[in-house]
CSV table of C-alpha atoms and ligand atoms in Angstrom, one decimal:
chain,number,residue,atom,x,y,z
A,1492,MET,CA,-2.3,-8.7,-30.2
A,1493,ILE,CA,-0.7,-5.5,-29.1
A,1494,ALA,CA,-0.6,-2.7,-31.8
A,1495,GLU,CA,2.8,-1.2,-32.5
A,1496,GLN,CA,1.2,2.2,-31.9
A,1497,ASP,CA,0.4,1.1,-28.3
A,1498,ILE,CA,4.0,0.2,-27.6
A,1499,GLN,CA,5.2,3.6,-28.8
A,1500,PHE,CA,2.3,5.5,-27.0
A,1501,PRO,CA,1.0,3.3,-24.2
A,1502,PRO,CA,-2.8,3.5,-24.0
A,1503,GLN,CA,-4.8,5.1,-21.3
A,1504,ARG,CA,-6.2,2.4,-19.0
A,1505,VAL,CA,-8.6,2.5,-16.1
A,1506,LEU,CA,-6.4,1.1,-13.3
A,1507,MET,CA,-8.5,-0.7,-10.8
A,1508,GLY,CA,-6.3,-3.6,-9.8
A,1509,PRO,CA,-4.1,-4.0,-6.7
A,1510,GLY,CA,-1.8,-1.2,-8.0
A,1511,PRO,CA,-0.7,0.8,-9.8
A,1512,SER,CA,-3.6,3.1,-9.6
A,1513,ASP,CA,-4.5,5.9,-12.0
A,1514,VAL,CA,-2.0,8.8,-11.9
A,1515,ALA,CA,-3.2,12.4,-12.0
A,1516,PRO,CA,-2.1,14.4,-15.0
A,1517,ARG,CA,-0.4,16.9,-12.6
A,1518,VAL,CA,1.8,14.1,-11.4
A,1519,LEU,CA,2.8,13.0,-14.9
A,1520,ARG,CA,3.6,16.6,-15.8
A,1521,ALA,CA,5.8,16.8,-12.7
A,1522,LEU,CA,7.7,13.7,-13.8
A,1523,ALA,CA,8.5,15.4,-17.2
A,1524,ALA,CA,10.3,18.4,-15.6
A,1525,PRO,CA,14.0,18.8,-16.4
A,1526,THR,CA,16.2,16.4,-14.5
A,1527,LEU,CA,18.4,18.1,-11.9
A,1528,GLY,CA,21.6,16.9,-10.3
A,1529,HIS,CA,21.1,15.0,-7.0
A,1530,LEU,CA,23.1,17.7,-5.1
A,1531,ASP,CA,21.5,20.7,-7.0
A,1532,PRO,CA,20.3,23.2,-4.4
A,1533,CYS,CA,17.0,23.2,-6.1
A,1534,TYR,CA,16.7,19.4,-5.9
A,1535,LEU,CA,17.7,19.5,-2.2
A,1536,ARG,CA,14.7,21.8,-1.5
A,1537,ILE,CA,12.4,19.5,-3.4
A,1538,MET,CA,13.7,16.6,-1.2
A,1539,ASP,CA,13.1,18.6,2.0
A,1540,GLN,CA,9.6,19.4,0.9
A,1541,THR,CA,8.9,15.8,0.0
A,1542,ARG,CA,10.1,14.8,3.4
A,1543,ASP,CA,7.8,17.3,5.2
A,1544,LEU,CA,4.9,16.2,3.1
A,1545,LEU,CA,5.7,12.5,3.9
A,1546,ARG,CA,5.6,13.3,7.6
A,1547,LYS,CA,2.2,14.9,7.3
A,1548,VAL,CA,0.8,11.9,5.3
A,1549,PHE,CA,2.3,9.4,7.8
A,1550,GLN,CA,1.1,11.6,10.6
A,1551,THR,CA,4.4,11.5,12.3
A,1552,ASN,CA,7.1,13.8,13.6
A,1553,ASN,CA,9.8,11.2,13.0
A,1554,GLU,CA,13.0,12.8,11.9
A,1555,MET,CA,13.9,9.7,9.9
A,1556,THR,CA,11.2,9.9,7.2
A,1557,LEU,CA,12.2,9.6,3.6
A,1558,ALA,CA,11.6,7.8,0.3
A,1559,ILE,CA,13.7,4.7,-0.5
A,1560,SER,CA,14.7,4.2,-4.1
A,1561,GLY,CA,12.6,1.2,-5.3
A,1562,THR,CA,9.1,0.0,-5.0
A,1563,GLY,CA,7.1,-1.0,-1.9
A,1564,SER,CA,9.1,-4.2,-1.5
A,1565,ALA,CA,12.3,-2.2,-1.2
A,1566,GLY,CA,10.7,-0.4,1.7
A,1567,MET,CA,10.0,-3.7,3.2
A,1568,GLU,CA,13.6,-4.8,2.9
A,1569,ALA,CA,14.9,-1.5,4.1
A,1570,CYS,CA,12.8,-1.8,7.3
A,1571,VAL,CA,13.7,-5.4,8.0
A,1572,CYS,CA,17.4,-5.2,7.1
A,1573,ASN,CA,18.1,-2.2,9.3
A,1574,LEU,CA,16.2,-3.5,12.3
A,1575,ILE,CA,17.3,-7.1,12.1
A,1576,GLU,CA,20.8,-8.6,12.8
A,1577,PRO,CA,21.4,-12.2,12.1
A,1578,GLY,CA,20.0,-14.3,15.0
A,1579,ASP,CA,17.5,-11.6,16.2
A,1580,GLU,CA,14.0,-12.9,16.9
A,1581,MET,CA,11.1,-11.5,15.0
A,1582,ILE,CA,7.4,-12.3,15.0
A,1583,VAL,CA,5.7,-12.1,11.6
A,1584,CYS,CA,2.0,-12.3,11.1
A,1585,VAL,CA,1.1,-14.0,7.9
A,1586,ALA,CA,-2.5,-13.5,6.6
A,1587,GLY,CA,-1.7,-13.5,2.8
A,1588,VAL,CA,1.0,-13.0,0.2
A,1589,PHE,CA,2.6,-9.9,1.8
A,1590,GLY,CA,2.9,-11.2,5.3
A,1591,GLY,CA,4.5,-14.3,3.6
A,1592,ARG,CA,6.9,-12.0,1.8
A,1593,MET,CA,7.9,-10.2,5.0
A,1594,LYS,CA,8.7,-13.6,6.6
A,1595,ASP,CA,10.8,-14.5,3.6
A,1596,VAL,CA,12.7,-11.2,3.7
A,1597,ALA,CA,13.3,-11.5,7.5
A,1598,GLN,CA,14.7,-15.0,7.1
A,1599,ARG,CA,17.0,-13.9,4.3
A,1600,TYR,CA,18.4,-11.2,6.6
A,1601,GLY,CA,19.1,-13.9,9.2
A,1602,ALA,CA,16.1,-13.4,11.6
A,1603,THR,CA,14.8,-16.3,13.6
A,1604,VAL,CA,11.2,-15.9,12.6
A,1605,HIS,CA,8.2,-17.0,14.8
A,1606,THR,CA,5.2,-17.0,12.4
A,1607,ILE,CA,1.6,-16.3,13.3
A,1608,GLU,CA,-0.4,-17.8,10.4
A,1609,VAL,CA,-4.1,-17.1,10.0
A,1610,PRO,CA,-6.5,-18.3,7.3
A,1611,TRP,CA,-6.5,-16.0,4.2
A,1612,GLY,CA,-9.3,-13.4,4.4
A,1613,THR,CA,-9.1,-13.2,8.2
A,1614,HIS,CA,-7.2,-10.8,10.4
A,1615,VAL,CA,-4.8,-11.4,13.3
A,1616,GLU,CA,-6.4,-11.4,16.7
A,1617,PRO,CA,-4.2,-9.3,19.1
A,1618,GLU,CA,-4.2,-12.1,21.7
A,1619,LYS,CA,-2.3,-14.3,19.3
A,1620,ILE,CA,0.5,-11.7,19.2
A,1621,ALA,CA,0.4,-11.4,23.1
A,1622,ASP,CA,0.7,-15.2,23.4
A,1623,MET,CA,3.6,-15.4,20.9
A,1624,LEU,CA,5.4,-12.6,22.7
A,1625,LYS,CA,5.0,-14.5,26.0
A,1626,ALA,CA,6.4,-17.7,24.3
A,1627,HIS,CA,9.3,-15.7,22.8
A,1628,PRO,CA,10.1,-12.9,25.2
A,1629,LYS,CA,13.4,-12.0,23.5
A,1630,THR,CA,11.5,-10.9,20.3
A,1631,LYS,CA,13.0,-7.7,18.9
A,1632,VAL,CA,10.5,-6.9,16.1
A,1633,VAL,CA,6.8,-7.7,15.5
A,1634,GLY,CA,5.9,-7.3,11.8
A,1635,LEU,CA,2.5,-7.3,10.3
A,1636,VAL,CA,0.6,-6.0,7.2
A,1637,HIS,CA,-2.0,-3.3,7.8
A,1638,ALA,CA,-3.7,-3.7,4.4
A,1639,GLU,CA,-3.2,-7.2,3.1
A,1640,THR,CA,-3.7,-6.6,-0.7
A,1641,SER,CA,-3.8,-10.3,-1.5
A,1642,THR,CA,-7.0,-10.9,0.5
A,1643,GLY,CA,-8.5,-7.3,1.0
A,1644,MET,CA,-8.2,-7.7,4.8
A,1645,HIS,CA,-7.9,-4.6,6.9
A,1646,GLN,CA,-5.9,-5.4,10.0
A,1647,PRO,CA,-7.1,-3.6,13.2
A,1648,MET,CA,-4.1,-1.9,14.7
A,1649,GLU,CA,-4.8,-0.2,18.0
A,1650,GLU,CA,-4.7,-3.2,20.4
A,1651,VAL,CA,-1.8,-4.7,18.5
A,1652,SER,CA,0.1,-1.5,19.0
A,1653,GLN,CA,-0.6,-1.5,22.8
A,1654,ILE,CA,0.5,-5.1,23.2
A,1655,VAL,CA,3.8,-4.7,21.3
A,1656,GLN,CA,4.5,-1.4,23.1
A,1657,ALA,CA,3.9,-3.0,26.5
A,1658,HIS,CA,6.3,-5.8,25.7
A,1659,GLY,CA,9.0,-3.3,24.5
A,1660,ALA,CA,9.4,-4.9,21.1
A,1661,LEU,CA,9.5,-2.8,17.9
A,1662,LEU,CA,6.4,-2.6,15.7
A,1663,LEU,CA,7.0,-2.9,12.0
A,1664,VAL,CA,4.0,-2.2,9.7
A,1665,ASP,CA,3.4,-2.7,6.0
A,1666,ALA,CA,1.2,0.2,4.9
A,1667,VAL,CA,1.7,-0.2,1.2
A,1668,THR,CA,-2.1,-0.3,0.5
A,1669,SER,CA,-3.2,1.9,3.4
A,1670,LEU,CA,-1.0,5.1,3.4
A,1671,GLY,CA,-3.2,7.9,2.0
A,1672,GLY,CA,-6.4,5.7,1.8
A,1673,VAL,CA,-7.2,4.5,5.3
A,1674,PRO,CA,-6.3,6.0,8.7
A,1675,LEU,CA,-2.7,5.4,9.6
A,1676,PRO,CA,-1.6,7.7,12.5
A,1677,VAL,CA,2.0,6.4,12.8
A,1678,ASP,CA,2.8,8.4,16.0
A,1679,GLN,CA,-0.5,7.7,17.7
A,1680,TRP,CA,-0.2,4.0,17.1
A,1681,LYS,CA,3.5,4.1,18.1
A,1682,ILE,CA,4.6,2.3,15.0
A,1683,ASP,CA,8.5,2.1,15.0
A,1684,ALA,CA,9.0,1.3,11.3
A,1685,CYS,CA,6.5,1.8,8.5
A,1686,TYR,CA,6.9,1.5,4.7
A,1687,SER,CA,4.6,2.1,1.8
A,1688,GLY,CA,4.7,2.4,-2.0
A,1689,THR,CA,4.0,5.3,-4.3
A,1690,GLN,CA,1.7,3.5,-6.8
A,1691,LYS,CA,-1.2,2.5,-4.5
A,1692,CYS,CA,-3.2,5.1,-2.6
A,1693,LEU,CA,-0.8,7.9,-3.3
A,1694,SER,CA,-1.5,7.5,-7.1
A,1695,CYS,CA,2.0,8.1,-8.3
A,1696,PRO,CA,3.9,5.8,-10.7
A,1697,PRO,CA,5.7,2.9,-9.0
A,1698,GLY,CA,9.4,3.6,-8.1
A,1699,LEU,CA,9.7,5.0,-4.6
A,1700,ALA,CA,9.0,3.6,-1.1
A,1701,PRO,CA,8.1,6.1,1.6
A,1702,VAL,CA,9.5,4.9,5.0
A,1703,THR,CA,9.5,6.3,8.5
A,1704,PHE,CA,11.4,5.2,11.6
A,1705,SER,CA,10.7,6.2,15.3
A,1706,SER,CA,13.5,7.3,17.6
A,1707,ARG,CA,13.3,3.8,19.3
A,1708,ALA,CA,14.0,2.2,15.9
A,1709,LEU,CA,17.0,4.6,15.4
A,1710,GLU,CA,18.3,3.6,18.8
A,1711,ALA,CA,18.1,-0.1,17.9
A,1712,MET,CA,20.0,0.7,14.6
A,1713,ASP,CA,22.6,2.6,16.5
A,1714,LYS,CA,23.1,-0.4,18.9
A,1715,ARG,CA,23.8,-2.8,16.0
A,1716,LYS,CA,27.0,-4.9,16.4
A,1717,THR,CA,27.1,-5.8,12.7
A,1718,LYS,CA,26.8,-3.7,9.5
A,1719,VAL,CA,23.5,-3.7,7.7
A,1720,THR,CA,23.6,-6.6,5.2
A,1721,SER,CA,22.3,-4.5,2.4
A,1722,TRP,CA,24.6,-1.7,1.3
A,1723,TYR,CA,22.0,0.0,-0.9
A,1724,LEU,CA,19.4,0.1,1.9
A,1725,ASP,CA,21.6,1.0,4.8
A,1726,MET,CA,19.9,3.8,6.7
A,1727,SER,CA,23.0,4.9,8.5
A,1728,MET,CA,24.3,6.1,5.1
A,1729,LEU,CA,21.0,7.1,3.5
A,1730,ARG,CA,20.2,9.4,6.5
A,1731,ASN,CA,23.4,11.3,5.7
A,1732,TYR,CA,22.2,12.1,2.2
A,1733,TRP,CA,18.6,13.0,3.4
A,1734,GLY,CA,20.1,14.8,6.4
A,1735,SER,CA,22.2,18.0,6.6
A,1736,ASP,CA,25.4,16.3,5.4
A,1737,ARG,CA,24.0,15.6,1.9
A,1738,ALA,CA,26.7,13.0,1.5
A,1739,TYR,CA,26.4,11.2,-1.8
A,1740,HIS,CA,25.2,7.6,-1.4
A,1741,HIS,CA,23.5,6.7,-4.7
A,1742,THR,CA,22.0,8.8,-7.4
A,1743,ALA,CA,18.4,9.6,-6.3
A,1744,PRO,CA,15.6,8.9,-8.8
A,1745,ILE,CA,15.3,12.6,-9.4
A,1746,ASN,CA,12.1,12.8,-11.5
A,1747,MET,CA,10.3,10.2,-9.3
A,1748,THR,CA,10.9,12.6,-6.4
A,1749,TYR,CA,9.2,15.4,-8.4
A,1750,ALA,CA,6.2,13.1,-9.0
A,1751,LEU,CA,6.0,12.0,-5.4
A,1752,ARG,CA,6.2,15.5,-4.1
A,1753,GLU,CA,3.3,16.5,-6.5
A,1754,ALA,CA,1.2,13.4,-5.5
A,1755,LEU,CA,1.7,14.2,-1.8
A,1756,GLN,CA,0.8,17.8,-2.5
A,1757,ILE,CA,-2.5,16.6,-4.0
A,1758,VAL,CA,-3.1,14.5,-0.8
A,1759,MET,CA,-2.7,17.5,1.4
A,1760,GLU,CA,-4.8,19.8,-0.8
A,1761,GLU,CA,-7.7,17.3,-0.5
A,1762,GLY,CA,-6.9,16.8,3.2
A,1763,LEU,CA,-6.2,13.4,4.7
A,1764,ALA,CA,-9.5,13.1,6.6
A,1765,LYS,CA,-11.6,14.0,3.5
A,1766,ARG,CA,-9.5,11.6,1.4
A,1767,ILE,CA,-10.3,8.7,3.8
A,1768,VAL,CA,-14.0,9.6,3.7
A,1769,ARG,CA,-13.9,9.5,-0.1
A,1770,HIS,CA,-12.3,6.1,-0.1
A,1771,THR,CA,-15.0,4.8,2.3
A,1772,LYS,CA,-17.8,6.2,0.2
A,1773,HIS,CA,-16.7,4.7,-3.0
A,1774,HIS,CA,-16.0,1.3,-1.3
A,1775,ARG,CA,-19.6,1.3,0.0
A,1776,MET,CA,-20.9,2.2,-3.5
A,1777,LEU,CA,-18.9,-0.6,-5.1
A,1778,ARG,CA,-19.8,-3.1,-2.4
A,1779,ALA,CA,-23.5,-2.4,-2.7
A,1780,GLY,CA,-23.4,-2.8,-6.5
A,1781,LEU,CA,-21.4,-6.0,-6.4
A,1782,GLU,CA,-23.6,-7.5,-3.7
A,1783,ALA,CA,-26.7,-6.5,-5.7
A,1784,MET,CA,-25.2,-8.7,-8.5
A,1785,GLY,CA,-24.9,-11.6,-6.0
A,1786,ILE,CA,-21.1,-11.3,-5.7
A,1787,ARG,CA,-19.7,-11.9,-2.2
A,1788,TYR,CA,-16.7,-10.3,-0.5
A,1789,ILE,CA,-13.9,-12.5,0.8
A,1790,PRO,CA,-12.5,-10.8,3.9
A,1791,SER,CA,-14.5,-10.5,7.1
A,1792,HIS,CA,-13.0,-7.0,7.7
A,1793,SER,CA,-12.6,-5.4,4.2
A,1794,LEU,CA,-10.3,-2.6,3.2
A,1795,THR,CA,-11.9,0.3,1.5
A,1796,THR,CA,-9.0,0.6,-0.9
A,1797,LEU,CA,-9.0,-3.0,-2.1
A,1798,ASN,CA,-12.1,-5.1,-2.7
A,1799,ALA,CA,-11.4,-8.9,-2.8
A,1800,ILE,CA,-14.4,-10.8,-4.0
A,1801,HIS,CA,-15.3,-14.4,-5.0
A,1802,VAL,CA,-15.4,-15.0,-8.7
A,1803,PRO,CA,-19.1,-16.1,-9.2
A,1804,GLU,CA,-19.7,-19.8,-9.6
A,1805,GLY,CA,-19.4,-21.0,-13.2
A,1806,VAL,CA,-17.8,-17.8,-14.5
A,1807,ASP,CA,-14.4,-17.9,-16.3
A,1808,ASP,CA,-12.1,-15.7,-14.2
A,1809,ALA,CA,-9.4,-15.0,-16.8
A,1810,LYS,CA,-11.9,-14.4,-19.7
A,1811,VAL,CA,-13.9,-11.8,-17.7
A,1812,ARG,CA,-10.7,-9.9,-16.8
A,1813,ARG,CA,-9.5,-10.1,-20.4
A,1814,ARG,CA,-12.8,-8.7,-21.6
A,1815,LEU,CA,-12.8,-5.9,-19.1
A,1816,LEU,CA,-9.3,-4.9,-20.3
A,1817,GLU,CA,-9.9,-5.3,-24.1
A,1818,GLU,CA,-13.5,-4.0,-24.3
A,1819,TYR,CA,-13.4,-1.3,-21.6
A,1820,GLY,CA,-9.7,-0.7,-20.8
A,1821,ILE,CA,-10.4,-1.6,-17.2
A,1822,GLU,CA,-7.7,-3.5,-15.3
A,1823,ILE,CA,-8.7,-5.5,-12.2
A,1824,GLY,CA,-6.6,-7.9,-10.3
A,1825,ALA,CA,-6.6,-11.7,-10.2
A,1826,GLY,CA,-6.5,-13.9,-7.1
A,1827,LEU,CA,-3.1,-14.9,-5.7
A,1828,GLY,CA,-2.0,-18.2,-4.1
A,1829,PRO,CA,-5.0,-20.2,-2.8
A,1830,PHE,CA,-7.3,-17.6,-4.4
A,1831,LYS,CA,-5.8,-18.1,-7.9
A,1832,GLY,CA,-8.7,-18.4,-10.3
A,1833,LYS,CA,-11.2,-17.9,-7.5
A,1834,ALA,CA,-10.9,-14.2,-6.6
A,1835,TRP,CA,-11.0,-10.8,-8.2
A,1836,ARG,CA,-9.3,-7.8,-6.6
A,1837,ILE,CA,-10.8,-4.4,-7.4
A,1838,GLY,CA,-8.7,-1.5,-6.2
A,1839,LEU,CA,-10.2,1.8,-5.4
A,1840,MET,CA,-7.0,3.6,-4.5
A,1841,GLY,CA,-6.2,7.3,-4.7
A,1842,GLU,CA,-7.3,8.7,-8.1
A,1843,SER,CA,-9.0,5.4,-8.8
A,1844,SER,CA,-11.4,5.9,-5.9
A,1845,SER,CA,-14.1,7.9,-7.7
A,1846,ARG,CA,-17.7,7.7,-8.7
A,1847,ARG,CA,-16.7,7.4,-12.3
A,1848,HIS,CA,-14.5,4.3,-11.6
A,1849,VAL,CA,-17.2,2.6,-9.5
A,1850,THR,CA,-19.9,3.2,-12.1
A,1851,LEU,CA,-17.7,2.1,-15.0
A,1852,VAL,CA,-16.5,-1.1,-13.4
A,1853,LEU,CA,-20.1,-2.1,-12.2
A,1854,ALA,CA,-21.6,-1.4,-15.6
A,1855,ALA,CA,-18.9,-3.2,-17.5
A,1856,LEU,CA,-18.9,-6.2,-15.2
A,1857,GLU,CA,-22.7,-6.4,-15.4
A,1858,SER,CA,-22.7,-6.3,-19.1
A,1859,ILE,CA,-19.9,-8.9,-19.4
A,1860,LEU,CA,-21.3,-11.3,-16.8
A,1861,GLN,CA,-24.7,-11.2,-18.6
A,1862,THR,CA,-23.2,-12.4,-21.8
A,1863,GLU,CA,-21.1,-15.0,-19.9
A,1864,GLY,CA,-24.4,-16.7,-18.9
A,1865,TYR,CA,-24.4,-15.4,-15.3
A,1866,SER,CA,-27.9,-14.6,-14.2
A,1867,LEU,CA,-28.5,-11.1,-12.7
A,1868,GLU,CA,-31.1,-8.4,-12.5
A,1869,PRO,CA,-30.1,-5.8,-15.1
A,1870,GLY,CA,-29.6,-2.3,-13.6
A,1871,ALA,CA,-29.7,-3.6,-10.0
A,1872,ALA,CA,-25.9,-2.9,-9.4
A,1873,LEU,CA,-26.0,0.7,-10.4
A,1874,SER,CA,-29.2,1.4,-8.5
A,1875,ALA,CA,-27.7,-0.1,-5.4
A,1876,ALA,CA,-24.5,1.9,-5.8
A,1877,ALA,CA,-26.6,5.1,-6.2
A,1878,ALA,CA,-28.5,4.3,-3.1
A,1879,ALA,CA,-25.3,3.7,-1.2
A,1880,GLU,CA,-23.9,7.0,-2.5
A,1881,LYS,CA,-27.0,8.9,-1.2
A,1882,GLU,CA,-26.7,7.2,2.2
A,1883,ALA,CA,-23.0,8.1,2.4
A,1884,ASP,CA,-23.7,11.7,1.5
A,1885,LEU,CA,-26.5,12.0,4.0
A,1886,ALA,CA,-24.3,10.5,6.7
A,1887,ALA,CA,-21.6,13.0,5.8
A,1888,VAL,CA,-24.0,16.0,6.2
A,1889,GLY,CA,-25.6,14.6,9.3
B,3002,LIG,C1,2.0,-3.9,-3.4
B,3002,LIG,C2,2.4,-4.4,-2.1
B,3002,LIG,C3,3.7,-4.6,-1.7
B,3002,LIG,C4,4.9,-4.6,-2.6
B,3002,LIG,O1,5.0,-3.4,-3.3
B,3002,LIG,P1,5.8,-3.4,-4.7
B,3002,LIG,O2,5.6,-2.0,-5.0
B,3002,LIG,O3,5.0,-4.3,-5.6
B,3002,LIG,O4,7.2,-3.8,-4.5
B,3002,LIG,C5,4.0,-4.9,-0.4
B,3002,LIG,N1,3.0,-5.0,0.5
B,3002,LIG,C6,1.7,-4.8,0.2
B,3002,LIG,C7,0.6,-5.0,1.2
B,3002,LIG,C8,1.4,-4.5,-1.1
B,3002,LIG,O5,0.1,-4.3,-1.4
């Protein structure tokens, strides 16, 4: 039962699922500032600053860097629909839900998709992409997910980038759960189109999708013979609003832009490198604690921002998640697709990647699992996390 009070004043949760993550009070305050017009000179300055900050966080000099109105999936559609014309060939790597979504989106926009499918929890070996490019030399775009949130898999990128670059195809990367949490040097990796979302490692409410396009991607867009199928996401018009023309296209989500600017500001104040180290440290702490409870990780190459683990044998998945929420206000994620009922997904993204979050979720989980009849050594999880913290701190000093 949800109390009427909670509907009027939504309660404070501890967001440790696959997104949204906890939002800093500063970002919520930014959201509450007076709404400006979308052509107000003050708002235009806010847009420009947001754009500059996005370039820093994406580690790119790409002129075409902006925030699409909509969530991460709108970023996905924007990248696909601007690069793809009906009949174009595209390779999509599918290692979980989000690779599958990219394939669906590409097909809807008329691409002939060549799929590289790998078992859930594993990453894509670069040779598979090289082989697929050999088999389909006319491929225009290669799309893959850097951080597969459905399986917790962290896709290695460097070799993939070299292979796609050598072939001359465009590289499209889903960085929804990686931007601001794990290394993502867009220019260094020669990524041609990259999208993210605000509510994961940037710790901003959901509602905008940061995107960036290389000059090669822009050339491909300029060479299109057909109009972009989506009017709303057509970059040739959006660039005129974000560029010097300021031509009205659609009313920008003004207050969301304030929030994103503030969230990006927080990222830069902390520093990207330090932020990545922080995500690594808290992942190691959580992992040590979970493993001390006998819980196993799913992916062979895990993200630091999302921890996908096996639900322990004999434990009721939904009941434990419900108890975490009701008794501790902690949200974690359920398994999707083949992992339904079998996996938990614990996010440590942005504001939610902290010592407090790790300690809280380990203690709560230990307490609940004990009463659910799962056998564990009391206190082992927190001791292991503390040991991992010490080790990470020593490594940082050394
Ligand atoms: C969350 C997510 C998306 C979709 O983002 P929405 O904001 O839910 O639209 C896409 N790709 C990945 C990898 C994600 O984690």
